[in-house]
Amino acid sequence: MALPDHDPVAAMNGHASDLNAQLDVICGPLINFKNMDVNPSSSTWRGSVLIVTKPDQTQPRLLLRQAGPIGSSYAGSVAPAGNSAVAVDGVRLYEDPKKAFWRFSLSVPLESYEARWEYAIPGFTYLEGDKAPSSWDFAVPSVNQSMRMMFHSCNGFSVGTDMNAWVGPNLWNDVLRVHAQKPFHVMIGGGDQLYNDGIRVDGPLKEWTSISNPHSRRAHNFDNSLRARCDEYYYANYVRWYSTDPFKGANGRIPQINIWDDHDIIDGFGSYTDHFMRCSVFRGIGGVAFKYYCLFQHHIAPPKSTFTTDAPQTMHAVNGTAGADPRQLENTFVLDEQQEDDSWIIGKRPGPYVEERSRNLYMRLGKRIAFIGVDARTERTRHQVNYPDTYDLIFSRLQSEVAAANGDIKHLVVLLGVPIAYPRLAWLENILSSPIIAPIRLLNKRFGFAGGLFNQFDGQVDLLDDLDDHYTARQHKKERRIFIQRLQDFAKTHSVRVTILGGDVHLAAIGRFYSNPSLRIHSENDPRYMVNVISSAITNKPPPKAVANLLARRNKLHHMDPSTDETLMDFFDRQPGGQEKSASWNKVTMPSRNYACITEIETPASNGDAATAQDEITSFPIPMDGHSPLHKGEKNAGSSHPAADGFSSSSGMSGGLDVAIRVEINPQDREGATDGYAFSIPALAYVPSEDDSRPTSRARSLRPRSLRPPSRQAAQRPQSAV
């Protein structure tokens, strides 16, 4: 919906306004979701809007009104009487001689109906580009609804991508089409919301990257001059990308939740060798990237200063942040935030390579869904994803929030930067880190031989940083197992279904953890049943289909522990648009640009008859292994599932989730046409049983895998223990 172009203030309040002075806008608006206050007497949605303007502007103001129920006759017309606009003053987060960041904090009541809210910013005028709309709108769930989610990752292009072959961020057109059919309440960014890798190719690190001697490269200073040039690069790249349509169109209308990953800083950040990661240049760009991550992606004030080698006070964290450098604060304003937003779970100590503490997220996504976003980059090293005490903080917060919700929370959505249920590539790790690579590395160092095989930073094989990023990498296996087992315990204790979102790998897949079939537990009653929705990339190019097929061949049945198995689900029953993306036998990995839609299923199960519902659960046979459907929501997975279009809903799995993956058909199509694939995740009705409490070694011995006849699919696929 849109207000009349001539005077948005008058259209909202029904009278003229003296707030029509021109506001020179560089970028925005960007709308974020912050959290919800949910209680019996009243419930409140909280968010924020960010704009970037020229400096020395008069304090801007935002006007906010409710425009009526979603799908009502109010859409596209003036709101009903009494829905006059509320004015929200902008808070200046940061200003220097070139730009100013302004935040408008929004708070709206939840109604008995799903509502559309509309906002306008008087005087809003873009310095460059198209004429600004007179207003923007967003959707808020009803007090009894859970939020409808859109999930994406890898929203940018790697260095060297053929831009003629992979044309623009086209899939955002499909996002907006689906949003128009059934609005998303939130869009979740799983990391790499933009790609800053170009800083080493055509940016201020080009000269540093070209230094051939690794020791000289590690010892290079990161002084205030280099910091300022990197600062300008990151800022300009954010403005460029966040002002690119159709991504720009979604930014002002679908509230965002984001975590960051390596490309928000630079490719591989955190996963190179420790002695290289501690070099001044990497620590410096880590600080600058964190500054603009705070501003653009979270609408919070940045650190007052970031790391430089010629200001020793910035080189070590003071009270959890870099010390202040008077040179960086010259002619610069940084807001002193008096209170942190309650969505944060902030780490206890700074990361090893960024002088800042991790920022993990907890949010309530409507009536029955809780959300955790794990900052898996700030604390990351080659041998660690997060500090142990950070996991303790996260689970402590979860326990307190679920207890306070009095049984309302039925789902937990966990956002990770990389997949956690994914095929192993340990054999490739072994080859790339083996002694046979050493002679090739020597030839590369002296003569440039096989230059594309080795990265320009620590001289290691370029693919190793990607492999080391994975939870399934050998050095992360123990941390991964403990994390999953803690999630299983949480699910069992509170009868809450856990679903995991992960991106990064530039293809789509559905991984799942589940109880070893010998335990005879139906998925609906299984706290170990956790789906990993893998959706990547929405913009970057996918890997070659040969890589997707290789991963599919590595899709073994893994045994995370004696009670928990894992594997990818057969999901992609046909090629999108009939265009071949992978081998016809590959049903588990899709190398094409994509994004995910996640919606709670609201239909009643069996007319509310719990006994009948349990009978339906037990009527679905427990399969031999995870290469077969584990429950009825997986049985019809794929393109024929009712939710495959991204906005329709299935039925018969009350309280569960519909998950759709929207897959691009043709990267040359600027309209971003897609085909959809979907399945359903059941709600958890945990029923303690003798089988589930039996010692796992005994459970395994009751029905040895070697004595069970393999399924037809399993007979063709090897198994392995982790």
XYZ file of C-alpha atoms in Angstrom:
722
model
C 0.000 0.000 0.000
C 1.120 3.564 -0.568
C 0.078 6.966 0.651
C -0.443 9.817 -1.828
C 2.846 11.101 -3.235
C 2.273 14.795 -2.592
C 2.316 14.958 1.211
C 2.801 11.806 3.304
C 2.438 13.726 6.566
C -0.876 15.247 5.564
C -2.072 11.883 4.282
C -1.298 10.287 7.626
C -2.583 12.927 9.993
C -5.106 14.699 7.809
C -3.434 18.110 8.040
C -0.455 19.999 6.720
C 2.891 19.744 8.453
C 5.866 21.970 9.080
C 8.199 18.936 8.866
C 8.633 19.028 5.095
C 12.204 20.296 5.038
C 14.245 18.173 2.647
C 16.080 15.253 4.233
C 19.074 14.214 2.096
C 19.206 10.404 2.298
C 22.168 8.316 1.148
C 20.785 4.867 2.017
C 17.680 3.318 3.548
C 15.231 2.812 4.984
C 16.242 -0.520 6.520
C 13.733 -2.063 8.910
C 14.731 -4.522 11.653
C 12.840 -6.702 14.085
C 14.145 -6.411 17.649
C 11.955 -8.545 19.929
C 8.474 -9.003 21.353
C 6.993 -8.509 24.778
C 4.475 -11.323 25.202
C 2.225 -11.344 28.262
C -1.460 -12.061 29.007
C -2.537 -8.436 29.323
C -0.785 -6.964 26.272
C 1.814 -7.931 23.707
C 4.147 -5.562 21.869
C 6.214 -5.845 18.693
C 9.484 -3.897 18.738
C 11.704 -2.957 15.827
C 13.707 -0.153 14.298
C 14.223 1.727 11.045
C 17.636 3.019 9.942
C 18.511 5.714 7.421
C 21.876 7.149 6.388
C 21.894 10.844 5.547
C 24.283 13.636 4.777
C 25.749 15.148 7.969
C 24.395 18.293 9.648
C 20.732 17.438 9.021
C 17.858 18.534 11.213
C 16.740 15.679 13.454
C 14.481 13.535 11.238
C 11.110 12.211 12.267
C 9.207 9.072 11.318
C 5.412 8.875 11.270
C 3.867 5.476 12.021
C 0.272 4.303 11.803
C -1.672 1.080 11.642
C -3.278 0.618 8.227
C -5.711 -2.134 9.168
C -5.834 -5.934 8.999
C -3.838 -7.786 6.355
C -6.016 -8.459 3.340
C -8.734 -6.084 4.528
C -10.522 -3.405 2.554
C -8.211 -0.852 4.135
C -5.261 -1.954 1.977
C -4.384 0.790 -0.471
C -6.669 3.357 1.150
C -6.673 5.734 4.086
C -6.656 3.949 7.439
C -9.849 3.881 9.532
C -10.686 6.755 11.828
C -8.590 6.805 14.956
C -5.493 5.345 13.270
C -3.642 8.653 13.151
C 0.125 8.634 12.926
C 2.470 8.523 15.882
C 5.657 10.564 15.528
C 8.996 8.911 16.317
C 12.102 11.094 16.569
C 15.314 9.812 15.059
C 18.252 9.010 17.346
C 21.666 9.789 15.892
C 23.896 6.728 16.219
C 26.964 7.993 14.417
C 28.065 11.032 12.421
C 31.304 12.084 10.749
C 32.016 14.720 8.073
C 30.596 12.479 5.312
C 27.495 10.778 6.729
C 25.087 10.341 9.620
C 23.197 7.249 10.796
C 19.737 7.713 12.330
C 17.632 5.095 14.130
C 13.888 5.247 14.715
C 12.765 2.833 17.450
C 9.300 1.373 16.823
C 6.903 -0.216 19.282
C 3.454 -1.388 18.196
C 0.748 -3.370 20.011
C -0.266 -6.793 18.768
C -3.929 -7.058 17.859
C -6.338 -9.962 17.554
C -5.685 -9.810 13.806
C -2.591 -9.757 11.605
C -1.975 -6.055 10.967
C -0.319 -3.927 8.348
C 1.663 -0.948 9.616
C 2.794 1.961 7.516
C 5.511 4.543 8.031
C 6.653 7.700 6.287
C 9.668 9.955 6.824
C 8.841 13.588 6.039
C 11.198 15.273 3.583
C 12.822 11.966 2.584
C 14.783 12.578 -0.646
C 17.436 10.322 -2.131
C 20.653 12.086 -3.057
C 21.026 9.654 -5.942
C 18.758 7.208 -7.708
C 15.007 6.960 -8.106
C 12.378 9.031 -6.415
C 11.592 7.676 -2.946
C 8.162 6.169 -2.206
C 5.907 8.293 -0.068
C 5.680 5.514 2.507
C 6.641 1.927 3.342
C 4.640 -0.833 5.050
C 5.337 -4.011 7.011
C 3.313 -6.861 8.526
C 2.950 -7.733 12.213
C 1.419 -11.048 13.370
C -1.655 -11.229 15.522
C -1.310 -11.844 19.236
C -2.076 -15.542 18.591
C 0.149 -16.031 15.529
C 3.707 -17.199 15.123
C 5.821 -15.296 12.647
C 6.147 -16.273 9.023
C 9.859 -16.353 8.157
C 11.962 -15.925 5.060
C 15.542 -17.236 5.371
C 18.472 -16.373 3.109
C 22.275 -16.322 3.065
C 25.192 -15.457 0.772
C 23.603 -12.309 -0.610
C 26.457 -11.112 -2.806
C 29.071 -12.200 -5.315
C 32.449 -13.835 -4.778
C 35.469 -12.229 -6.392
C 35.788 -13.363 -10.000
C 32.114 -14.231 -10.553
C 31.023 -13.896 -14.184
C 28.419 -11.157 -13.820
C 27.068 -11.866 -17.293
C 26.250 -15.440 -16.312
C 24.863 -14.672 -12.828
C 22.813 -11.544 -13.299
C 22.141 -9.500 -10.188
C 20.210 -10.263 -6.989
C 17.218 -11.438 -9.037
C 15.667 -13.747 -6.456
C 14.620 -10.770 -4.352
C 11.951 -10.201 -7.015
C 10.501 -13.602 -6.147
C 10.768 -12.798 -2.433
C 8.664 -9.692 -3.005
C 6.140 -11.627 -5.135
C 5.662 -14.244 -2.394
C 5.530 -11.459 0.214
C 2.689 -9.834 -1.739
C 0.731 -13.109 -1.684
C 1.283 -13.773 2.022
C 3.517 -11.332 3.863
C 6.651 -12.355 5.699
C 6.854 -11.015 9.241
C 10.636 -11.293 9.280
C 13.547 -12.064 6.958
C 16.461 -13.883 8.568
C 19.958 -13.279 7.212
C 22.238 -16.228 7.923
C 25.478 -14.388 7.184
C 27.237 -12.908 4.165
C 24.517 -10.285 3.787
C 27.041 -8.668 1.452
C 30.497 -9.594 0.156
C 33.424 -7.390 1.178
C 36.090 -9.600 -0.439
C 36.820 -6.986 -3.104
C 38.780 -5.001 -0.524
C 41.824 -7.103 -1.464
C 41.263 -6.925 -5.242
C 40.318 -3.348 -6.045
C 40.326 -1.849 -2.546
C 42.867 -0.589 -0.019
C 44.287 -4.077 0.718
C 45.315 -4.719 -2.884
C 48.912 -3.604 -2.259
C 49.145 -5.574 0.981
C 47.762 -8.743 -0.620
C 50.369 -8.546 -3.386
C 53.272 -8.757 -0.883
C 54.833 -12.095 -1.803
C 56.732 -12.770 1.416
C 54.340 -14.239 4.037
C 56.435 -12.912 6.933
C 56.374 -9.364 5.529
C 52.650 -9.648 4.957
C 52.010 -10.790 8.549
C 54.237 -8.034 9.980
C 52.601 -5.206 8.004
C 51.208 -2.335 10.094
C 47.578 -1.300 10.147
C 47.967 2.396 10.873
C 45.281 5.057 11.022
C 45.705 5.931 7.361
C 45.064 2.349 6.226
C 42.208 2.069 8.709
C 40.548 5.182 7.261
C 40.803 3.832 3.725
C 39.365 0.474 4.786
C 36.627 2.294 6.702
C 35.648 4.146 3.543
C 35.645 0.907 1.539
C 33.332 -0.965 3.918
C 30.953 1.976 4.206
C 30.757 2.532 0.431
C 30.244 -1.178 -0.241
C 27.361 -1.335 2.247
C 25.724 1.709 0.682
C 26.172 0.311 -2.834
C 24.728 -3.108 -2.035
C 21.924 -2.021 0.287
C 20.841 0.471 -2.384
C 20.673 -2.172 -5.143
C 17.201 -3.202 -6.298
C 15.340 -5.453 -5.772
C 17.161 -6.133 -2.467
C 16.667 -2.463 -1.636
C 12.902 -2.864 -2.001
C 12.769 -5.690 0.545
C 14.950 -3.830 3.069
C 12.297 -1.247 3.892
C 9.330 -3.625 4.021
C 10.389 -6.920 5.624
C 11.927 -6.597 9.105
C 15.393 -8.157 9.272
C 17.275 -10.351 11.763
C 20.948 -10.893 10.931
C 24.074 -12.670 12.070
C 27.380 -12.194 10.286
C 29.792 -14.614 8.640
C 33.187 -14.388 6.969
C 32.255 -12.444 3.803
C 30.732 -9.666 5.925
C 34.417 -9.170 6.842
C 36.538 -10.973 4.228
C 36.589 -14.498 2.823
C 37.749 -17.063 5.395
C 38.075 -14.661 8.339
C 38.652 -16.715 11.484
C 39.602 -19.961 9.745
C 43.132 -19.230 8.577
C 46.114 -20.331 10.663
C 46.253 -18.657 14.064
C 49.595 -16.876 13.567
C 48.263 -15.296 10.392
C 44.837 -14.417 11.815
C 46.608 -12.442 14.552
C 48.352 -10.187 12.022
C 47.594 -6.477 12.319
C 45.790 -6.136 8.989
C 43.288 -8.894 9.733
C 42.629 -7.598 13.244
C 42.205 -4.124 11.770
C 39.643 -5.017 9.135
C 37.838 -7.165 11.709
C 37.264 -4.033 13.771
C 36.157 -1.898 10.817
C 33.781 -4.593 9.541
C 32.286 -4.933 13.040
C 31.628 -1.168 13.084
C 29.490 -1.236 9.956
C 27.910 -4.573 10.873
C 26.605 -2.876 14.043
C 25.266 0.107 12.130
C 23.760 -1.350 8.963
C 22.705 -4.793 10.160
C 21.706 -4.135 13.790
C 20.986 -0.395 14.062
C 23.169 0.039 17.127
C 25.993 2.459 17.873
C 29.425 1.128 16.835
C 32.584 1.030 18.953
C 34.041 4.512 19.460
C 37.284 3.369 17.789
C 38.650 0.333 16.009
C 42.043 -1.372 15.965
C 45.128 0.455 14.653
C 48.791 -0.247 15.280
C 49.641 3.411 15.900
C 47.131 3.746 18.756
C 48.119 1.058 21.299
C 44.962 1.625 23.350
C 42.884 0.199 20.446
C 44.913 -3.004 20.211
C 43.431 -4.632 23.294
C 39.832 -4.607 24.455
C 38.906 -2.361 27.379
C 35.642 -3.398 29.055
C 34.860 -5.609 26.079
C 35.550 -3.120 23.287
C 38.502 -1.427 21.602
C 39.932 1.549 23.490
C 39.184 5.093 22.253
C 41.509 6.818 19.769
C 41.154 10.650 19.773
C 42.115 10.802 16.095
C 39.192 8.577 15.108
C 36.806 10.687 17.182
C 37.875 14.001 15.646
C 34.790 15.731 14.151
C 32.906 12.503 14.843
C 29.927 11.692 17.067
C 29.281 8.188 18.434
C 26.200 7.589 20.559
C 26.881 6.252 24.034
C 24.195 3.557 24.247
C 22.917 3.589 27.808
C 21.144 0.241 27.622
C 21.615 -2.815 25.432
C 18.579 -4.176 23.626
C 17.179 -7.254 25.376
C 17.593 -9.362 22.236
C 21.346 -9.627 22.836
C 23.260 -12.452 24.487
C 26.690 -10.854 24.675
C 29.808 -12.963 25.128
C 31.876 -12.588 28.293
C 35.177 -11.820 26.563
C 36.437 -10.460 23.256
C 37.048 -12.654 20.267
C 40.590 -13.792 19.496
C 40.936 -11.624 16.374
C 38.305 -8.908 16.899
C 38.531 -6.689 19.980
C 34.791 -7.062 20.585
C 32.546 -9.510 22.383
C 30.271 -11.821 20.394
C 26.681 -10.755 19.898
C 24.264 -13.670 19.901
C 20.524 -13.168 19.612
C 17.420 -14.326 21.443
C 14.025 -13.273 20.136
C 10.425 -14.391 20.428
C 8.978 -14.881 16.951
C 5.312 -14.647 17.815
C 3.144 -16.824 19.994
C 4.852 -20.224 19.792
C 8.329 -19.765 18.259
C 11.562 -18.779 19.979
C 14.712 -17.900 18.045
C 18.439 -18.092 18.746
C 21.031 -16.570 16.408
C 24.562 -17.807 17.161
C 27.398 -15.403 16.391
C 29.787 -18.019 15.041
C 32.326 -15.576 13.609
C 33.494 -13.204 16.382
C 34.937 -16.035 18.510
C 35.921 -18.351 15.662
C 39.362 -19.823 15.197
C 40.509 -22.707 13.074
C 39.884 -24.989 16.059
C 36.855 -23.353 17.692
C 33.474 -21.989 16.643
C 32.425 -20.464 19.987
C 33.795 -20.289 23.514
C 32.268 -22.886 25.901
C 30.989 -20.097 28.176
C 29.110 -18.563 25.245
C 27.136 -21.781 24.801
C 26.421 -21.673 28.552
C 25.041 -18.132 28.205
C 22.831 -19.167 25.296
C 21.329 -22.194 27.024
C 20.869 -20.278 30.276
C 18.884 -17.629 28.405
C 16.820 -20.316 26.671
C 15.963 -21.990 29.955
C 14.784 -18.736 31.539
C 12.761 -17.643 28.505
C 10.996 -20.974 28.083
C 10.187 -21.093 31.788
C 8.725 -17.572 31.630
C 6.606 -18.476 28.580
C 4.498 -20.940 30.631
C 4.348 -23.588 27.935
C 3.564 -21.299 24.986
C 6.860 -21.928 23.166
C 6.584 -25.004 20.941
C 9.413 -24.389 18.458
C 12.997 -23.220 18.723
C 14.623 -21.935 15.531
C 18.437 -21.894 15.725
C 20.357 -19.805 13.203
C 23.929 -20.835 12.360
C 26.304 -19.377 9.793
C 27.180 -22.774 8.301
C 25.324 -26.109 8.063
C 25.655 -28.571 10.919
C 24.000 -31.659 9.369
C 26.027 -31.963 6.185
C 28.146 -34.550 4.318
C 31.712 -35.038 5.555
C 34.689 -34.176 3.388
C 37.379 -35.453 5.745
C 39.064 -37.328 2.898
C 39.481 -34.033 1.017
C 40.795 -32.308 4.163
C 43.354 -35.067 4.539
C 44.564 -34.681 0.959
C 44.773 -30.880 1.056
C 46.690 -30.863 4.344
C 48.914 -33.844 3.575
C 52.674 -33.782 2.820
C 52.005 -34.331 -0.895
C 50.838 -30.699 -1.122
C 54.134 -29.325 0.251
C 56.152 -29.530 -3.020
C 53.323 -27.854 -4.914
C 53.217 -25.089 -2.284
C 56.975 -24.534 -2.686
C 56.622 -24.241 -6.470
C 53.753 -21.809 -5.935
C 55.814 -19.653 -3.571
C 58.831 -19.475 -5.906
C 57.322 -19.589 -9.374
C 53.581 -18.992 -8.969
C 52.799 -22.578 -10.009
C 49.129 -23.560 -9.400
C 48.393 -20.037 -8.237
C 44.648 -20.561 -8.115
C 45.023 -23.431 -5.661
C 46.502 -21.347 -2.820
C 45.005 -18.348 -1.037
C 46.766 -14.998 -0.924
C 46.799 -14.760 2.863
C 48.467 -17.647 4.725
C 49.619 -19.613 1.683
C 47.448 -22.640 2.498
C 45.259 -24.435 -0.031
C 42.429 -22.039 -0.767
C 39.644 -24.564 -0.157
C 40.911 -25.415 3.338
C 39.441 -22.311 4.989
C 35.997 -23.287 3.681
C 36.398 -26.862 4.916
C 37.695 -25.657 8.279
C 34.605 -23.449 8.599
C 32.297 -26.466 8.648
C 31.005 -27.962 11.892
C 31.740 -31.342 10.306
C 35.461 -30.496 9.978
C 37.498 -32.841 12.152
C 38.652 -30.096 14.549
C 35.047 -29.035 15.255
C 33.522 -32.518 15.676
C 33.535 -32.596 19.479
C 32.131 -29.068 19.789
C 29.459 -29.941 17.256
C 28.433 -33.136 19.042
C 28.164 -31.425 22.439
C 26.116 -28.576 20.954
C 23.648 -30.954 19.274
C 23.317 -33.060 22.410
C 22.552 -29.956 24.474
C 19.852 -29.021 21.955
C 18.455 -32.556 22.237
C 18.335 -32.267 26.019
C 16.595 -28.914 25.726
C 14.011 -30.362 23.319
C 13.362 -33.326 25.615
C 13.109 -31.262 28.797
C 10.627 -28.751 27.387
C 8.959 -30.758 24.577
C 10.051 -28.077 22.119
C 10.842 -28.921 18.510
C 14.267 -27.601 17.408
C 14.862 -26.591 13.778
C 18.233 -25.302 12.545
C 18.890 -22.827 9.728
C 22.263 -22.728 7.980
C 23.697 -21.281 4.763
C 27.195 -20.632 3.386
C 27.588 -23.631 1.034
C 25.905 -22.108 -2.062
C 23.429 -24.924 -2.571
C 20.170 -26.124 -1.036
C 19.685 -29.282 1.008
C 17.738 -30.627 3.995
C 19.769 -32.359 6.693
C 18.272 -34.081 9.720
C 19.339 -35.572 13.015
C 17.033 -38.294 14.357
C 16.948 -41.189 16.801
C 18.584 -44.389 15.662
C 15.700 -46.424 14.156
C 16.493 -49.284 16.545
C 15.071 -47.104 19.338
C 11.641 -47.263 17.622
C 10.730 -43.612 18.238
C 8.371 -41.842 15.854
C 9.574 -38.431 14.681
C 6.586 -36.673 16.240
C 7.732 -37.988 19.635
C 11.468 -37.762 18.946
C 13.413 -34.906 20.586
C 16.464 -35.909 18.525
C 14.614 -35.185 15.277
C 16.042 -31.830 14.217
C 15.979 -30.528 10.677
C 18.824 -28.417 9.284
C 17.344 -26.233 6.528
C 20.301 -25.429 4.268
C 19.500 -22.488 2.005
C 22.322 -20.798 0.107
C 22.949 -18.696 -1.891
C 20.234 -16.184 -2.673
C 22.621 -14.187 -4.901
C 26.079 -15.773 -5.207
C 26.746 -18.365 -7.888
C 26.277 -22.048 -6.953
C 29.046 -24.627 -7.196
C 29.334 -26.741 -10.363
C 26.862 -29.596 -10.525
C 29.793 -32.027 -10.274
C 30.437 -30.717 -6.742
C 26.766 -31.089 -5.814
C 26.800 -34.642 -7.142
C 29.981 -35.421 -5.206
C 28.335 -34.237 -1.990
C 25.302 -36.354 -2.783
C 27.518 -39.426 -3.165
C 29.037 -38.607 0.244
C 25.548 -38.574 1.784
C 26.152 -41.545 4.043
C 24.235 -42.561 7.136
C 26.292 -41.051 9.937
C 26.103 -41.978 13.589
C 26.739 -38.853 15.621
C 26.454 -40.907 18.811
C 24.993 -44.336 19.586
C 21.468 -42.878 19.761
C 21.574 -40.275 16.968
C 21.817 -40.764 13.217
C 21.948 -38.112 10.522
C 21.687 -37.779 6.763
C 20.325 -35.521 4.034
C 16.709 -35.999 2.928
C 15.601 -36.925 -0.575
C 13.853 -33.691 -1.486
C 14.440 -32.434 -5.033
C 12.180 -34.738 -7.008
C 12.619 -32.889 -10.310
C 14.810 -30.261 -11.934
C 13.617 -26.627 -11.542
C 11.885 -25.503 -14.722
C 13.070 -28.674 -16.409
C 16.601 -27.221 -16.595
C 19.268 -29.673 -15.456
C 21.039 -28.465 -12.317
C 22.383 -31.795 -11.037
C 22.332 -35.472 -11.972
C 18.884 -37.045 -12.258
C 19.717 -39.451 -9.402
C 20.754 -36.609 -7.072
C 17.713 -35.823 -4.941
C 19.547 -34.271 -1.988
C 21.656 -31.279 -3.164
C 20.472 -28.467 -5.440
C 23.205 -26.221 -6.938
C 21.050 -23.236 -7.833
C 20.312 -19.920 -6.178
C 17.534 -20.259 -3.602
C 15.873 -19.038 -0.405
C 13.512 -20.571 2.173
C 10.011 -19.812 3.462
C 8.962 -21.151 6.890
C 5.369 -21.005 8.131
C 3.642 -22.505 11.143
C 0.836 -24.939 10.309
C -2.285 -23.700 12.048
C -4.852 -26.340 11.086
C -6.254 -28.521 13.893
C -5.121 -32.137 14.029
C -7.859 -34.804 14.018
C -10.451 -32.321 15.268
C -8.553 -31.946 18.498
C -8.697 -35.639 19.425
C -5.252 -36.299 20.937
C -5.724 -40.085 20.941
C -6.641 -40.107 17.268
C -3.675 -37.866 16.481
C -1.317 -40.296 18.242
C -2.851 -43.170 16.298
C -2.047 -41.318 13.060
C 1.544 -40.875 14.234
C 2.062 -44.540 15.040
C 0.408 -45.644 11.794
C 3.405 -44.311 9.828
C 6.023 -47.073 9.851
C 9.432 -46.291 11.311
C 11.824 -46.607 8.357
C 14.972 -48.677 8.201
C 17.127 -45.561 7.884
C 17.125 -41.864 7.060
C 17.322 -42.378 3.296
C 13.562 -42.989 3.527
C 10.895 -40.544 4.784
C 10.908 -40.414 8.582
C 7.284 -39.271 8.977
C 4.290 -38.297 6.856
C 5.493 -34.700 6.478
C 8.503 -36.032 4.564
C 6.549 -38.615 2.568
C 5.224 -36.074 0.076
C 8.309 -33.838 0.153
C 9.233 -32.019 -3.014
C 7.544 -30.075 -5.773
C 4.057 -31.544 -5.196
C 3.866 -30.529 -1.527
C 1.036 -27.982 -0.955
C 3.437 -25.395 0.544
C 5.903 -25.494 -2.377
C 4.682 -22.150 -3.750
C 5.960 -20.404 -0.612
C 2.630 -19.050 0.580
C 0.117 -21.916 0.650
C -0.165 -24.185 3.685
C -0.434 -27.908 4.248
C -2.725 -29.520 6.779
C -2.820 -32.444 9.148
C 0.323 -31.602 11.151
C -1.074 -29.109 13.625
C 1.553 -26.893 15.222
C 4.253 -28.064 12.842
C 6.165 -26.033 10.281
C 5.904 -25.922 6.511
C 9.315 -25.361 4.901
C 9.589 -24.347 1.248
C 12.803 -23.882 -0.733
C 12.316 -21.573 -3.723
C 14.875 -22.433 -6.420
C 15.876 -20.160 -9.299
C 15.188 -21.581 -12.742
C 17.379 -19.375 -14.936
C 20.062 -16.990 -13.595
C 19.650 -14.871 -16.740
C 16.020 -14.133 -15.849
C 15.946 -10.771 -14.095
C 12.449 -11.492 -12.793
C 13.848 -14.351 -10.706
C 11.269 -17.019 -11.618
C 11.488 -20.049 -9.308
C 10.235 -23.558 -8.726
C 9.345 -24.609 -5.212
C 9.971 -27.700 -3.085
C 8.495 -28.230 0.369
C 7.969 -30.577 3.300
C 6.571 -30.360 6.815
C 8.197 -30.619 10.240
C 5.956 -32.049 12.979
C 5.532 -30.437 16.354
C 7.170 -32.357 19.195
C 5.015 -34.362 21.582
C 7.728 -35.918 23.695
C 6.596 -39.123 25.373
C 9.140 -40.636 27.804
C 9.538 -44.302 27.033
C 11.534 -47.304 28.130
C 13.244 -47.425 24.741
C 14.324 -43.807 24.948
C 15.788 -44.124 28.454
C 17.493 -47.470 27.829
C 21.305 -47.298 27.742
C 22.301 -46.584 24.198
C 24.751 -49.505 23.954
C 21.959 -51.925 24.807
C 19.613 -50.189 22.390
C 22.109 -50.655 19.608
C 22.565 -54.313 20.438
C 18.836 -55.045 20.374
C 18.736 -54.711 16.629
C 22.218 -54.793 15.155
C 22.403 -52.932 11.897
C 24.231 -55.847 10.301
C 21.214 -58.100 10.941
C 18.670 -55.754 9.409
C 17.871 -56.023 5.713
C 18.962 -52.769 4.069
C 16.453 -50.630 2.241
C 16.768 -50.413 -1.510
C 18.277 -46.940 -1.248
C 20.609 -47.886 1.596
C 21.881 -50.876 -0.335
C 23.355 -48.463 -2.847
C 24.879 -46.094 -0.292
C 27.672 -46.673 2.216
C 27.412 -45.919 5.918
C 29.978 -44.555 8.292
C 30.449 -43.834 11.951
C 31.488 -40.364 13.088
